Amino acid sequence: MIRLFNVYFPIRTLVLLIGDALIVWTSFLLGVVYALGPDSYEALNYEGGYYKILGLTVLVLLFSHVLDLYDTARLNTKGELYFRLLMVPGVMALILAAVAWVSPNLLLGGNSATVGLIILTVALIGWRLVFTWLVQLPILVERVYVLGTGERAQRVVQGLRQNPEIGVEIASWTGKMEGTVTRESVPRT
């Protein structure tokens, strides 16, 4: 865990957040370069393109947070994860359409936002597949000790063992087996 602003954040959540930010920034930057070609330099440097891309990045990260895409424990199935992932570009498309209707000069030139959204959709799904593999690496796995002898502690241990994609490993726990209190220690692999 990393302590930031007196709050502890799991390393895997920060990796996911930084990866998402880089992917969103790069997707819209590639969208501008692809859609505008040689005019992309002017659009990015003289028309505030970098600030517009930064605003889009912040909006995508905000919607990802609202849709609980950074809380890996709440996403029970892969289908739910991908449904929520596809909602982010969908909501962004609606917002960009509303901005284009109200004030088109706030958008990036040409159809670069559309190209950026297409790249973003593919990149976000690919990044989540890579992230699922990354969280199982030993450096990102958190080891926990479950303290308890009741049914709730047994459900927690069972749930964590059945969902390795969460990135939490049971170091040991105090359990209740047939009326006696035992301490199970799991060897580190």
mmCIF file of C-alpha atoms in Angstrom:
data_model
loop_
_atom_site.group_PDB
_atom_site.id
_atom_site.type_symbol
_atom_site.label_atom_id
_atom_site.label_comp_id
_atom_site.label_asym_id
_atom_site.label_seq_id
_atom_site.Cartn_x
_atom_site.Cartn_y
_atom_site.Cartn_z
ATOM 1 C CA MET A 1 0.000 0.000 0.000
ATOM 2 C CA ILE A 2 1.070 3.532 -0.705
ATOM 3 C CA ARG A 3 0.203 6.393 1.599
ATOM 4 C CA LEU A 4 -0.951 9.500 -0.249
ATOM 5 C CA PHE A 5 -2.658 12.463 1.465
ATOM 6 C CA ASN A 6 -2.980 10.419 4.693
ATOM 7 C CA VAL A 7 -4.942 7.733 2.854
ATOM 8 C CA TYR A 8 -3.622 4.277 2.008
ATOM 9 C CA PHE A 9 -4.106 3.193 -1.601
ATOM 10 C CA PRO A 10 -3.418 -0.283 -2.957
ATOM 11 C CA ILE A 11 -0.561 -0.283 -5.459
ATOM 12 C CA ARG A 12 -2.710 -2.085 -8.025
ATOM 13 C CA THR A 13 -5.334 0.682 -7.899
ATOM 14 C CA LEU A 14 -2.698 3.325 -8.564
ATOM 15 C CA VAL A 15 -1.271 1.254 -11.436
ATOM 16 C CA LEU A 16 -4.779 0.984 -12.892
ATOM 17 C CA LEU A 17 -5.431 4.711 -12.503
ATOM 18 C CA ILE A 18 -2.115 5.767 -14.040
ATOM 19 C CA GLY A 19 -2.539 3.254 -16.870
ATOM 20 C CA ASP A 20 -6.052 4.517 -17.589
ATOM 21 C CA ALA A 21 -4.858 8.133 -17.627
ATOM 22 C CA LEU A 22 -2.035 7.349 -20.046
ATOM 23 C CA ILE A 23 -4.329 5.354 -22.318
ATOM 24 C CA VAL A 24 -6.993 8.080 -22.441
ATOM 25 C CA TRP A 25 -4.413 10.808 -23.122
ATOM 26 C CA THR A 26 -2.719 8.764 -25.833
ATOM 27 C CA SER A 27 -6.008 7.741 -27.466
ATOM 28 C CA PHE A 28 -7.202 11.308 -27.929
ATOM 29 C CA LEU A 29 -3.733 12.471 -28.966
ATOM 30 C CA LEU A 30 -3.616 9.753 -31.648
ATOM 31 C CA GLY A 31 -7.143 10.736 -32.664
ATOM 32 C CA VAL A 32 -6.028 14.318 -33.279
ATOM 33 C CA VAL A 33 -2.909 13.264 -35.178
ATOM 34 C CA TYR A 34 -4.837 10.778 -37.327
ATOM 35 C CA ALA A 35 -7.822 13.041 -38.050
ATOM 36 C CA LEU A 36 -5.954 16.282 -38.702
ATOM 37 C CA GLY A 37 -2.717 15.001 -40.176
ATOM 38 C CA PRO A 38 -0.216 17.841 -40.670
ATOM 39 C CA ASP A 39 -2.612 20.358 -39.107
ATOM 40 C CA SER A 40 -2.463 18.516 -35.797
ATOM 41 C CA TYR A 41 0.590 20.535 -34.685
ATOM 42 C CA GLU A 42 -1.364 23.772 -34.981
ATOM 43 C CA ALA A 43 -4.460 22.327 -33.296
ATOM 44 C CA LEU A 44 -2.462 20.957 -30.363
ATOM 45 C CA ASN A 45 -0.096 23.862 -29.760
ATOM 46 C CA TYR A 46 -2.006 26.975 -30.794
ATOM 47 C CA GLU A 47 -5.657 26.069 -30.270
ATOM 48 C CA GLY A 48 -5.280 24.608 -26.782
ATOM 49 C CA GLY A 49 -5.439 20.989 -27.912
ATOM 50 C CA TYR A 50 -3.373 19.686 -25.016
ATOM 51 C CA TYR A 51 -5.692 21.371 -22.506
ATOM 52 C CA LYS A 52 -8.715 19.914 -24.264
ATOM 53 C CA ILE A 53 -7.169 16.435 -24.156
ATOM 54 C CA LEU A 54 -6.388 16.941 -20.465
ATOM 55 C CA GLY A 55 -10.026 17.890 -19.846
ATOM 56 C CA LEU A 56 -11.223 14.797 -21.710
ATOM 57 C CA THR A 57 -8.821 12.640 -19.700
ATOM 58 C CA VAL A 58 -10.124 14.016 -16.417
ATOM 59 C CA LEU A 59 -13.724 13.440 -17.550
ATOM 60 C CA VAL A 60 -13.044 9.826 -18.542
ATOM 61 C CA LEU A 61 -11.309 9.121 -15.229
ATOM 62 C CA LEU A 62 -14.173 10.759 -13.353
ATOM 63 C CA PHE A 63 -16.771 8.632 -15.150
ATOM 64 C CA SER A 64 -14.662 5.533 -14.578
ATOM 65 C CA HIS A 65 -14.688 6.319 -10.872
ATOM 66 C CA VAL A 66 -18.448 6.949 -10.867
ATOM 67 C CA LEU A 67 -19.006 3.606 -12.605
ATOM 68 C CA ASP A 68 -16.843 1.839 -9.945
ATOM 69 C CA LEU A 69 -14.209 0.700 -12.415
ATOM 70 C CA TYR A 70 -11.464 1.211 -9.818
ATOM 71 C CA ASP A 71 -13.111 -0.970 -7.171
ATOM 72 C CA THR A 72 -12.108 -4.433 -8.346
ATOM 73 C CA ALA A 73 -13.965 -6.143 -5.508
ATOM 74 C CA ARG A 74 -17.340 -4.819 -6.732
ATOM 75 C CA LEU A 75 -17.014 -6.165 -10.247
ATOM 76 C CA ASN A 76 -18.307 -9.702 -9.864
ATOM 77 C CA THR A 77 -18.234 -10.913 -13.444
ATOM 78 C CA LYS A 78 -16.232 -10.136 -16.543
ATOM 79 C CA GLY A 79 -19.443 -9.237 -18.358
ATOM 80 C CA GLU A 80 -20.213 -6.538 -15.817
ATOM 81 C CA LEU A 81 -16.684 -5.136 -16.127
ATOM 82 C CA TYR A 82 -16.854 -4.905 -19.908
ATOM 83 C CA PHE A 83 -20.377 -3.472 -19.807
ATOM 84 C CA ARG A 84 -19.181 -0.686 -17.517
ATOM 85 C CA LEU A 85 -16.058 -0.186 -19.621
ATOM 86 C CA LEU A 86 -18.215 0.308 -22.719
ATOM 87 C CA MET A 87 -20.419 2.762 -20.831
ATOM 88 C CA VAL A 88 -17.493 5.174 -20.396
ATOM 89 C CA PRO A 89 -16.965 5.895 -24.135
ATOM 90 C CA GLY A 90 -20.748 5.896 -24.603
ATOM 91 C CA VAL A 91 -21.258 8.581 -21.977
ATOM 92 C CA MET A 92 -18.301 10.517 -23.375
ATOM 93 C CA ALA A 93 -19.832 10.373 -26.860
ATOM 94 C CA LEU A 94 -23.066 11.858 -25.514
ATOM 95 C CA ILE A 95 -21.195 14.610 -23.689
ATOM 96 C CA LEU A 96 -19.083 15.426 -26.749
ATOM 97 C CA ALA A 97 -22.236 15.579 -28.884
ATOM 98 C CA ALA A 98 -23.823 18.011 -26.420
ATOM 99 C CA VAL A 99 -20.683 20.176 -26.365
ATOM 100 C CA ALA A 100 -20.539 20.157 -30.168
ATOM 101 C CA TRP A 101 -24.135 21.345 -30.283
ATOM 102 C CA VAL A 102 -23.647 24.112 -27.710
ATOM 103 C CA SER A 103 -20.125 25.321 -28.478
ATOM 104 C CA PRO A 104 -18.195 23.510 -31.224
ATOM 105 C CA ASN A 105 -15.011 25.530 -30.677
ATOM 106 C CA LEU A 106 -14.460 23.715 -27.350
ATOM 107 C CA LEU A 107 -13.823 20.457 -29.208
ATOM 108 C CA LEU A 108 -10.736 19.279 -30.993
ATOM 109 C CA GLY A 109 -10.708 19.868 -34.727
ATOM 110 C CA GLY A 110 -12.339 17.643 -37.340
ATOM 111 C CA ASN A 111 -13.569 14.258 -36.255
ATOM 112 C CA SER A 112 -10.589 13.694 -33.950
ATOM 113 C CA ALA A 113 -12.830 13.177 -30.893
ATOM 114 C CA THR A 114 -14.664 10.366 -32.694
ATOM 115 C CA VAL A 115 -11.424 8.693 -33.743
ATOM 116 C CA GLY A 116 -10.099 9.149 -30.205
ATOM 117 C CA LEU A 117 -13.202 7.491 -28.729
ATOM 118 C CA ILE A 118 -12.828 4.501 -31.054
ATOM 119 C CA ILE A 119 -9.168 4.108 -30.107
ATOM 120 C CA LEU A 120 -10.087 4.598 -26.444
ATOM 121 C CA THR A 121 -12.706 1.853 -26.502
ATOM 122 C CA VAL A 122 -10.318 -0.738 -27.908
ATOM 123 C CA ALA A 123 -7.426 0.414 -25.701
ATOM 124 C CA LEU A 124 -9.436 0.344 -22.457
ATOM 125 C CA ILE A 125 -10.583 -3.227 -23.033
ATOM 126 C CA GLY A 126 -7.047 -4.305 -23.937
ATOM 127 C CA TRP A 127 -5.612 -2.514 -20.893
ATOM 128 C CA ARG A 128 -8.064 -4.254 -18.554
ATOM 129 C CA LEU A 129 -7.037 -7.625 -19.974
ATOM 130 C CA VAL A 130 -3.382 -6.778 -19.370
ATOM 131 C CA PHE A 131 -4.191 -5.428 -15.900
ATOM 132 C CA THR A 132 -5.958 -8.676 -14.966
ATOM 133 C CA TRP A 133 -2.706 -10.463 -15.709
ATOM 134 C CA LEU A 134 -0.612 -7.822 -13.909
ATOM 135 C CA VAL A 135 -2.482 -7.980 -10.590
ATOM 136 C CA GLN A 136 -1.544 -11.613 -10.226
ATOM 137 C CA LEU A 137 2.179 -10.785 -10.217
ATOM 138 C CA PRO A 138 3.715 -11.163 -6.750
ATOM 139 C CA ILE A 139 4.623 -7.472 -6.452
ATOM 140 C CA LEU A 140 0.970 -6.388 -6.751
ATOM 141 C CA VAL A 141 -0.582 -9.145 -4.598
ATOM 142 C CA GLU A 142 -1.490 -8.049 -1.085
ATOM 143 C CA ARG A 143 -1.113 -10.510 1.733
ATOM 144 C CA VAL A 144 -3.704 -10.255 4.512
ATOM 145 C CA TYR A 145 -4.324 -11.888 7.862
ATOM 146 C CA VAL A 146 -7.977 -12.644 8.552
ATOM 147 C CA LEU A 147 -8.748 -12.391 12.255
ATOM 148 C CA GLY A 148 -11.949 -14.117 13.271
ATOM 149 C CA THR A 149 -13.522 -17.439 14.088
ATOM 150 C CA GLY A 150 -17.069 -16.936 12.911
ATOM 151 C CA GLU A 151 -19.025 -17.619 9.788
ATOM 152 C CA ARG A 152 -18.271 -14.165 8.376
ATOM 153 C CA ALA A 153 -14.506 -14.746 8.602
ATOM 154 C CA GLN A 154 -14.907 -18.087 6.829
ATOM 155 C CA ARG A 155 -16.896 -16.390 4.048
ATOM 156 C CA VAL A 156 -14.198 -13.738 3.672
ATOM 157 C CA VAL A 157 -11.462 -16.372 3.417
ATOM 158 C CA GLN A 158 -13.478 -18.463 0.986
ATOM 159 C CA GLY A 159 -14.331 -15.410 -1.151
ATOM 160 C CA LEU A 160 -10.727 -14.251 -1.338
ATOM 161 C CA ARG A 161 -9.493 -17.705 -2.272
ATOM 162 C CA GLN A 162 -12.123 -18.089 -5.008
ATOM 163 C CA ASN A 163 -11.323 -14.698 -6.597
ATOM 164 C CA PRO A 164 -7.566 -14.475 -7.241
ATOM 165 C CA GLU A 165 -8.135 -11.631 -9.733
ATOM 166 C CA ILE A 166 -8.789 -9.324 -6.770
ATOM 167 C CA GLY A 167 -5.080 -9.499 -5.950
ATOM 168 C CA VAL A 168 -5.413 -10.456 -2.273
ATOM 169 C CA GLU A 169 -3.750 -13.537 -0.836
ATOM 170 C CA ILE A 170 -4.538 -15.021 2.577
ATOM 171 C CA ALA A 171 -1.277 -15.062 4.559
ATOM 172 C CA SER A 172 -2.965 -16.811 7.478
ATOM 173 C CA TRP A 173 -6.171 -16.721 9.468
ATOM 174 C CA THR A 174 -7.696 -17.756 12.725
ATOM 175 C CA GLY A 175 -10.464 -20.197 11.956
ATOM 176 C CA LYS A 176 -12.948 -22.410 13.745
ATOM 177 C CA MET A 177 -12.888 -26.066 12.782
ATOM 178 C CA GLU A 178 -15.350 -28.415 14.474
ATOM 179 C CA GLY A 179 -15.642 -26.459 17.720
ATOM 180 C CA THR A 180 -11.935 -25.751 18.249
ATOM 181 C CA VAL A 181 -10.125 -22.580 17.401
ATOM 182 C CA THR A 182 -7.232 -23.201 15.040
ATOM 183 C CA ARG A 183 -4.718 -21.068 13.257
ATOM 184 C CA GLU A 184 -4.117 -21.911 9.635
ATOM 185 C CA SER A 185 -0.956 -20.618 8.081
ATOM 186 C CA VAL A 186 -0.699 -20.593 4.305
ATOM 187 C CA PRO A 187 2.825 -21.053 2.957
ATOM 188 C CA ARG A 188 4.052 -18.344 0.603
ATOM 189 C CA THR A 189 4.520 -19.612 -2.931
#
